[in-house]
Amino acid sequence: MASNKELSKKKTTQQTISISPALKARIEQYVNDNNKKNAKDNRLKSISSFYNYVLEKTMDCFDKGKSLDDFETFVDSEISNFFDKITFKAIIPYYEAALKTNRFTDPTFDKLPLFFLTIRRLYFSIMDPYDIESIKELFDRLRNWLLTNNLTKDSNLDLFTGKSSTDLTGIFEFSGFYQNLSFENCKYTAAIFGLLGVKIANCLYSEKDNYCRFDLEATELFFRKDLVRSERIKLMNNNVYQLINYRRIILDDDDYFLWMKMANDENNFISFNNPLTRKEWIDLIGKEIEEFSEKEEFNLHVLRFFEKLHWVDIESEEELIFRIRLSESKHPDERQFLLNTLSEKSKVLQNNGKYYLE
């Protein structure tokens, strides 16, 4: 058999094929529409030129190892170009480890408005909420992209319609290869469903299998074009809390997830059951503050440490003025320990309920 190099590429040979009238009409419509947009594109100057280009490029793909099955997982340029702008190639083990402490943080709308609004704009440019086939088309295109990222095992969406065009429910499933990256993916997917106006009625998540299943219900927001920001944010939060609620936090083997949530409440403070343990922690932290701080910064950094324990409120960092939050009647031991510790490196003065270091 002659090789491709030996064969002439001059277009002299004809080949007749049989196609359906519907496919013929689709091809003619595509060529005509795109030729009007770009008349200089030789690939679209005629039906014959279009056929020749498509068949040649298809055979090039087969020569590179692609198969007919690869057409089913084809990633189109619109989806690929969109996500290329907001994604990057990274070393998976690095990010898998780094994301662990992020597990129960909220993907809030206020912190990422541009991301969420851009996603919503893309999705609604492709799908029509009243057309179930267009919704399936969008998901298939997204699924094909997800399967190329080395993080996703599989993703599936089943949709069910009721008596009316707005009676729409579904089941979304996702499984991944990595524990923390999969959990983040599910969190943000839950948020995006809420932004689109879809409620997660029930959630199943398997840590062992890196698998989640969302039972979905389209709300009236799904069929509205206006943003209705507050209502969508509320639905986003409700969806996300299916995954990061306090029941899940408490069941997690790592205690610090709960502590991270409670740390933001200034009415809580850290105390120690054992005075020896307290001294060991303070000595360790004080030693490293002293080692890695400039001499004139030491007192301020120590005050900041006690502020993070919620023992003090700093009123002036320049003058090192602070108030003690601990009740003198309820927590005399902690108050005395605080003053003793601060007195080791500086003089503690008091004036009208305020303290300052000299």
Tab-separated table of C-alpha atoms in Angstrom:
chain	number	residue	atom	x	y	z
A	1	MET	CA	0.000	0.000	0.000
A	2	ALA	CA	1.320	3.459	-0.877
A	3	SER	CA	2.120	5.745	2.041
A	4	ASN	CA	0.430	9.106	2.563
A	5	LYS	CA	3.626	10.840	1.446
A	6	GLU	CA	3.608	8.964	-1.870
A	7	LEU	CA	-0.023	9.761	-2.611
A	8	SER	CA	-0.837	13.043	-4.344
A	9	LYS	CA	-2.803	15.555	-2.262
A	10	LYS	CA	-4.301	17.116	-5.340
A	11	LYS	CA	-8.105	16.935	-5.107
A	12	THR	CA	-8.929	14.835	-8.146
A	13	THR	CA	-10.571	11.745	-6.652
A	14	GLN	CA	-14.247	11.593	-5.771
A	15	GLN	CA	-15.933	9.376	-3.190
A	16	THR	CA	-19.673	9.043	-2.840
A	17	ILE	CA	-21.206	8.520	0.600
A	18	SER	CA	-24.772	8.131	1.789
A	19	ILE	CA	-25.986	10.343	4.642
A	20	SER	CA	-29.387	11.180	6.036
A	21	PRO	CA	-31.269	14.272	4.840
A	22	ALA	CA	-31.114	15.636	8.387
A	23	LEU	CA	-27.307	15.343	8.553
A	24	LYS	CA	-26.975	16.851	5.060
A	25	ALA	CA	-29.084	19.824	6.153
A	26	ARG	CA	-27.051	20.299	9.334
A	27	ILE	CA	-23.765	20.316	7.395
A	28	GLU	CA	-25.062	22.768	4.787
A	29	GLN	CA	-26.420	25.043	7.513
A	30	TYR	CA	-23.123	24.952	9.407
A	31	VAL	CA	-21.017	25.737	6.322
A	32	ASN	CA	-23.327	28.538	5.146
A	33	ASP	CA	-23.565	30.181	8.575
A	34	ASN	CA	-19.829	30.081	9.240
A	35	ASN	CA	-18.896	31.133	5.711
A	36	LYS	CA	-20.908	34.314	6.267
A	37	LYS	CA	-18.959	34.964	9.472
A	38	ASN	CA	-15.570	34.407	7.826
A	39	ALA	CA	-15.648	34.431	4.036
A	40	LYS	CA	-11.832	34.214	3.843
A	41	ASP	CA	-11.730	30.789	5.501
A	42	ASN	CA	-11.016	28.360	2.639
A	43	ARG	CA	-12.199	25.433	4.733
A	44	LEU	CA	-15.740	26.804	4.524
A	45	LYS	CA	-15.875	28.116	0.949
A	46	SER	CA	-17.819	25.038	-0.163
A	47	ILE	CA	-19.362	21.823	1.148
A	48	SER	CA	-16.586	19.897	-0.616
A	49	SER	CA	-13.837	21.940	1.073
A	50	PHE	CA	-15.467	21.375	4.443
A	51	TYR	CA	-15.735	17.598	3.906
A	52	ASN	CA	-12.123	17.395	2.758
A	53	TYR	CA	-10.786	19.347	5.763
A	54	VAL	CA	-12.818	17.406	8.340
A	55	LEU	CA	-11.902	14.008	6.905
A	56	GLU	CA	-8.210	14.881	6.610
A	57	LYS	CA	-8.010	16.129	10.199
A	58	THR	CA	-9.959	13.101	11.411
A	59	MET	CA	-7.502	10.724	9.759
A	60	ASP	CA	-4.606	12.721	11.293
A	61	CYS	CA	-6.176	12.085	14.720
A	62	PHE	CA	-6.428	8.362	14.005
A	63	ASP	CA	-2.773	8.325	12.913
A	64	LYS	CA	-1.896	9.795	16.338
A	65	GLY	CA	-3.632	6.985	18.193
A	66	LYS	CA	-7.151	8.374	18.574
A	67	SER	CA	-10.122	6.092	18.001
A	68	LEU	CA	-13.792	6.480	17.099
A	69	ASP	CA	-14.650	6.284	20.812
A	70	ASP	CA	-12.627	9.442	21.446
A	71	PHE	CA	-15.281	11.459	19.618
A	72	GLU	CA	-17.591	10.801	22.566
A	73	THR	CA	-15.179	12.564	24.951
A	74	PHE	CA	-14.277	15.423	22.632
A	75	VAL	CA	-13.600	18.672	24.549
A	76	ASP	CA	-14.955	21.575	22.518
A	77	SER	CA	-13.008	24.819	22.233
A	78	GLU	CA	-15.624	27.002	23.941
A	79	ILE	CA	-15.531	24.996	27.162
A	80	SER	CA	-11.787	24.393	26.953
A	81	ASN	CA	-10.938	28.062	26.303
A	82	PHE	CA	-13.209	29.211	29.114
A	83	PHE	CA	-11.661	26.965	31.766
A	84	ASP	CA	-8.126	27.516	30.467
A	85	LYS	CA	-8.461	31.116	31.671
A	86	ILE	CA	-9.284	30.127	35.263
A	87	THR	CA	-7.296	26.892	35.671
A	88	PHE	CA	-3.631	25.960	35.558
A	89	LYS	CA	-1.462	22.866	35.547
A	90	ALA	CA	-0.244	21.990	39.041
A	91	ILE	CA	1.525	19.171	40.864
A	92	ILE	CA	-1.380	17.206	42.310
A	93	PRO	CA	0.279	15.889	45.530
A	94	TYR	CA	1.178	19.459	46.571
A	95	TYR	CA	-2.369	20.742	46.242
A	96	GLU	CA	-3.946	17.566	47.602
A	97	ALA	CA	-2.034	18.119	50.861
A	98	ALA	CA	-2.553	21.897	50.930
A	99	LEU	CA	-6.335	21.605	50.551
A	100	LYS	CA	-6.796	19.446	53.651
A	101	THR	CA	-7.164	22.388	56.039
A	102	ASN	CA	-9.562	24.070	53.596
A	103	ARG	CA	-12.084	21.243	53.828
A	104	PHE	CA	-14.818	22.998	55.825
A	105	THR	CA	-14.358	26.557	54.582
A	106	ASP	CA	-17.193	28.137	52.614
A	107	PRO	CA	-16.845	28.946	48.889
A	108	THR	CA	-18.741	32.199	49.468
A	109	PHE	CA	-20.185	34.333	46.690
A	110	ASP	CA	-18.862	37.576	48.213
A	111	LYS	CA	-15.261	36.345	48.062
A	112	LEU	CA	-15.513	35.043	44.481
A	113	PRO	CA	-18.255	37.045	42.713
A	114	LEU	CA	-16.464	37.269	39.358
A	115	PHE	CA	-15.835	33.513	39.260
A	116	PHE	CA	-19.418	32.563	40.055
A	117	LEU	CA	-21.033	35.148	37.776
A	118	THR	CA	-18.762	34.194	34.877
A	119	ILE	CA	-19.672	30.521	35.351
A	120	ARG	CA	-23.383	31.382	35.408
A	121	ARG	CA	-23.069	33.483	32.261
A	122	LEU	CA	-21.347	30.635	30.395
A	123	TYR	CA	-23.868	27.994	31.453
A	124	PHE	CA	-26.907	30.035	30.483
A	125	SER	CA	-25.342	30.952	27.135
A	126	ILE	CA	-25.369	27.236	26.276
A	127	MET	CA	-28.495	25.857	27.917
A	128	ASP	CA	-32.169	26.788	27.938
A	129	PRO	CA	-33.745	25.983	31.358
A	130	TYR	CA	-36.933	24.902	29.577
A	131	ASP	CA	-35.103	22.584	27.163
A	132	ILE	CA	-33.863	19.415	28.870
A	133	GLU	CA	-31.762	18.419	25.844
A	134	SER	CA	-29.774	21.656	26.007
A	135	ILE	CA	-29.111	21.044	29.723
A	136	LYS	CA	-27.836	17.556	28.908
A	137	GLU	CA	-25.674	18.996	26.125
A	138	LEU	CA	-24.069	21.464	28.558
A	139	PHE	CA	-23.365	18.728	31.089
A	140	ASP	CA	-21.882	16.404	28.445
A	141	ARG	CA	-19.515	19.155	27.334
A	142	LEU	CA	-18.486	19.867	30.923
A	143	ARG	CA	-18.077	16.162	31.661
A	144	ASN	CA	-15.750	15.721	28.690
A	145	TRP	CA	-13.577	18.529	30.011
A	146	LEU	CA	-13.577	17.122	33.563
A	147	LEU	CA	-12.441	13.702	32.369
A	148	THR	CA	-9.270	15.248	30.933
A	149	ASN	CA	-8.024	16.781	34.205
A	150	ASN	CA	-6.642	13.627	35.891
A	151	LEU	CA	-8.809	14.347	38.950
A	152	THR	CA	-12.178	12.969	37.889
A	153	LYS	CA	-13.043	9.282	37.642
A	154	ASP	CA	-16.559	9.855	36.422
A	155	SER	CA	-19.418	12.317	36.519
A	156	ASN	CA	-23.060	11.729	35.660
A	157	LEU	CA	-26.310	13.705	35.520
A	158	ASP	CA	-29.764	12.138	35.155
A	159	LEU	CA	-32.717	14.494	34.661
A	160	PHE	CA	-36.417	13.826	35.155
A	161	THR	CA	-39.354	15.962	34.038
A	162	GLY	CA	-42.784	16.113	35.600
A	163	LYS	CA	-46.154	17.346	34.398
A	164	SER	CA	-44.991	20.880	33.716
A	165	SER	CA	-41.909	22.370	32.056
A	166	THR	CA	-40.750	23.725	35.421
A	167	ASP	CA	-41.124	20.392	37.219
A	168	LEU	CA	-37.516	19.288	36.869
A	169	THR	CA	-35.491	17.030	39.175
A	170	GLY	CA	-32.253	15.158	38.789
A	171	ILE	CA	-29.437	13.120	40.265
A	172	PHE	CA	-25.839	14.296	40.009
A	173	GLU	CA	-22.957	11.929	40.751
A	174	PHE	CA	-19.242	12.579	40.933
A	175	SER	CA	-16.286	10.390	41.792
A	176	GLY	CA	-12.645	11.432	41.912
A	177	PHE	CA	-9.178	10.047	42.455
A	178	TYR	CA	-8.073	12.271	45.368
A	179	GLN	CA	-9.737	12.845	48.715
A	180	ASN	CA	-9.279	16.582	49.266
A	181	LEU	CA	-9.444	17.682	45.635
A	182	SER	CA	-12.649	15.664	45.184
A	183	PHE	CA	-14.231	17.232	48.245
A	184	GLU	CA	-13.389	20.748	46.990
A	185	ASN	CA	-14.851	19.880	43.601
A	186	CYS	CA	-18.099	18.742	45.223
A	187	LYS	CA	-18.263	21.861	47.422
A	188	TYR	CA	-17.961	24.228	44.491
A	189	THR	CA	-20.346	22.157	42.378
A	190	ALA	CA	-22.921	22.429	45.181
A	191	ALA	CA	-22.422	26.211	45.234
A	192	ILE	CA	-22.767	26.486	41.448
A	193	PHE	CA	-25.994	24.474	41.481
A	194	GLY	CA	-27.339	26.973	44.027
A	195	LEU	CA	-26.243	29.922	41.916
A	196	LEU	CA	-28.103	28.445	38.936
A	197	GLY	CA	-31.233	28.059	41.062
A	198	VAL	CA	-31.042	24.320	41.729
A	199	LYS	CA	-31.600	22.999	45.246
A	200	ILE	CA	-29.787	19.973	46.660
A	201	ALA	CA	-32.594	18.111	48.437
A	202	ASN	CA	-30.339	15.356	49.726
A	203	CYS	CA	-26.623	14.655	49.722
A	204	LEU	CA	-24.626	11.451	50.026
A	205	TYR	CA	-20.853	11.660	50.377
A	206	SER	CA	-18.486	8.711	50.724
A	207	GLU	CA	-15.027	9.605	52.047
A	208	LYS	CA	-13.768	6.141	51.243
A	209	ASP	CA	-14.770	6.257	47.576
A	210	ASN	CA	-14.353	10.012	46.974
A	211	TYR	CA	-17.932	9.891	45.738
A	212	CYS	CA	-20.871	12.255	46.109
A	213	ARG	CA	-24.477	12.129	44.985
A	214	PHE	CA	-26.807	15.146	44.945
A	215	ASP	CA	-30.577	14.785	44.632
A	216	LEU	CA	-31.541	17.928	42.719
A	217	GLU	CA	-34.702	20.034	42.475
A	218	ALA	CA	-35.023	23.009	40.125
A	219	THR	CA	-36.491	26.022	41.951
A	220	GLU	CA	-38.205	28.994	40.320
A	221	LEU	CA	-34.812	30.749	40.324
A	222	PHE	CA	-33.572	28.280	37.716
A	223	PHE	CA	-36.071	29.670	35.221
A	224	ARG	CA	-35.421	33.350	35.964
A	225	LYS	CA	-32.942	35.406	33.953
A	226	ASP	CA	-32.456	38.115	36.581
A	227	LEU	CA	-29.809	37.560	39.238
A	228	VAL	CA	-31.908	37.917	42.422
A	229	ARG	CA	-28.579	37.939	44.248
A	230	SER	CA	-29.693	37.441	47.858
A	231	GLU	CA	-31.949	34.491	47.044
A	232	ARG	CA	-29.290	32.743	44.983
A	233	ILE	CA	-26.666	33.251	47.699
A	234	LYS	CA	-29.071	31.754	50.242
A	235	LEU	CA	-29.582	28.706	48.027
A	236	MET	CA	-25.806	28.417	47.473
A	237	ASN	CA	-25.233	28.387	51.236
A	238	ASN	CA	-27.971	25.810	51.820
A	239	ASN	CA	-26.423	23.548	49.187
A	240	VAL	CA	-22.870	23.894	50.489
A	241	TYR	CA	-23.935	23.183	54.079
A	242	GLN	CA	-25.100	19.769	52.945
A	243	LEU	CA	-21.360	19.015	52.885
A	244	ILE	CA	-19.809	21.255	55.548
A	245	ASN	CA	-22.370	21.313	58.365
A	246	TYR	CA	-21.364	20.855	62.003
A	247	ARG	CA	-22.496	17.229	62.060
A	248	ARG	CA	-19.870	16.406	59.438
A	249	ILE	CA	-17.274	18.569	61.193
A	250	ILE	CA	-17.801	16.795	64.511
A	251	LEU	CA	-17.648	13.356	62.879
A	252	ASP	CA	-14.313	14.187	61.249
A	253	ASP	CA	-11.282	12.615	62.925
A	254	ASP	CA	-9.363	15.919	62.975
A	255	ASP	CA	-10.368	18.215	65.855
A	256	TYR	CA	-8.903	21.377	64.398
A	257	PHE	CA	-11.731	21.784	61.868
A	258	LEU	CA	-14.133	22.564	64.727
A	259	TRP	CA	-11.547	24.769	66.443
A	260	MET	CA	-11.076	26.738	63.218
A	261	LYS	CA	-14.804	27.525	63.134
A	262	MET	CA	-14.924	28.500	66.803
A	263	ALA	CA	-11.779	30.650	66.572
A	264	ASN	CA	-13.704	33.378	64.747
A	265	ASP	CA	-16.013	33.923	67.722
A	266	GLU	CA	-14.380	36.411	70.101
A	267	ASN	CA	-16.631	35.250	72.939
A	268	ASN	CA	-14.602	32.023	73.048
A	269	PHE	CA	-11.092	31.837	74.387
A	270	ILE	CA	-8.391	29.203	74.706
A	271	SER	CA	-7.731	27.867	78.181
A	272	PHE	CA	-5.534	25.052	79.504
A	273	ASN	CA	-6.467	22.291	81.942
A	274	ASN	CA	-2.856	21.724	82.898
A	275	PRO	CA	-0.622	24.671	83.994
A	276	LEU	CA	2.450	22.734	82.864
A	277	THR	CA	1.037	22.300	79.355
A	278	ARG	CA	0.163	25.988	79.277
A	279	LYS	CA	3.730	26.972	80.190
A	280	GLU	CA	5.206	24.600	77.611
A	281	TRP	CA	3.091	26.112	74.822
A	282	ILE	CA	3.784	29.691	75.860
A	283	ASP	CA	7.521	29.031	76.174
A	284	LEU	CA	7.648	27.356	72.768
A	285	ILE	CA	5.734	30.132	71.000
A	286	GLY	CA	7.597	32.890	72.864
A	287	LYS	CA	10.947	31.351	71.923
A	288	GLU	CA	10.082	31.289	68.213
A	289	ILE	CA	8.635	34.799	68.313
A	290	GLU	CA	11.902	36.009	69.804
A	291	GLU	CA	13.976	34.039	67.293
A	292	PHE	CA	12.178	35.268	64.187
A	293	SER	CA	11.249	38.818	65.220
A	294	GLU	CA	13.148	42.056	65.364
A	295	LYS	CA	13.864	43.071	68.954
A	296	GLU	CA	11.488	46.061	68.848
A	297	GLU	CA	8.668	43.840	67.491
A	298	PHE	CA	8.798	41.208	70.231
A	299	ASN	CA	6.277	42.755	72.668
A	300	LEU	CA	3.757	43.464	69.906
A	301	HIS	CA	3.988	39.918	68.557
A	302	VAL	CA	3.484	38.457	72.035
A	303	LEU	CA	0.409	40.651	72.472
A	304	ARG	CA	-0.899	39.454	69.121
A	305	PHE	CA	-0.489	35.870	70.268
A	306	PHE	CA	-2.608	36.509	73.365
A	307	GLU	CA	-5.114	38.359	71.197
A	308	LYS	CA	-5.471	35.224	69.062
A	309	LEU	CA	-6.209	33.278	72.250
A	310	HIS	CA	-8.895	35.942	72.861
A	311	TRP	CA	-7.270	36.912	76.174
A	312	VAL	CA	-6.679	40.562	75.216
A	313	ASP	CA	-7.867	43.264	72.809
A	314	ILE	CA	-5.102	45.429	71.372
A	315	GLU	CA	-6.196	49.068	71.156
A	316	SER	CA	-2.938	50.567	69.901
A	317	GLU	CA	-0.145	48.577	68.280
A	318	GLU	CA	2.121	51.614	68.211
A	319	GLU	CA	1.778	52.354	71.932
A	320	LEU	CA	1.218	48.709	72.947
A	321	ILE	CA	-2.055	49.543	74.711
A	322	PHE	CA	-4.449	46.675	75.394
A	323	ARG	CA	-7.400	45.557	77.494
A	324	ILE	CA	-7.697	42.186	79.206
A	325	ARG	CA	-10.791	40.283	78.087
A	326	LEU	CA	-10.632	37.661	80.848
A	327	SER	CA	-12.950	38.180	83.798
A	328	GLU	CA	-11.007	38.892	86.970
A	329	SER	CA	-13.520	36.921	89.076
A	330	LYS	CA	-13.932	33.926	86.743
A	331	HIS	CA	-10.435	33.588	85.323
A	332	PRO	CA	-7.984	35.004	87.861
A	333	ASP	CA	-5.376	32.335	87.155
A	334	GLU	CA	-5.201	33.092	83.416
A	335	ARG	CA	-5.078	36.848	84.071
A	336	GLN	CA	-2.187	36.473	86.486
A	337	PHE	CA	-0.345	34.148	84.111
A	338	LEU	CA	-0.801	36.694	81.305
A	339	LEU	CA	0.608	39.562	83.372
A	340	ASN	CA	3.495	37.454	84.626
A	341	THR	CA	4.408	36.415	81.086
A	342	LEU	CA	4.314	39.967	79.735
A	343	SER	CA	6.368	41.171	82.702
A	344	GLU	CA	9.243	38.858	81.825
A	345	LYS	CA	10.385	41.053	78.912
A	346	SER	CA	8.825	44.449	79.684
A	347	LYS	CA	7.139	46.571	82.333
A	348	VAL	CA	3.322	46.312	82.500
A	349	LEU	CA	1.516	49.539	83.480
A	350	GLN	CA	-2.201	50.090	84.108
A	351	ASN	CA	-4.376	53.185	83.721
A	352	ASN	CA	-8.195	53.325	83.847
A	353	GLY	CA	-8.726	49.681	82.974
A	354	LYS	CA	-6.187	49.775	80.147
A	355	TYR	CA	-2.730	48.237	80.157
A	356	TYR	CA	0.365	49.136	78.205
A	357	LEU	CA	3.883	47.801	77.915
A	358	GLU	CA	6.961	49.890	78.519
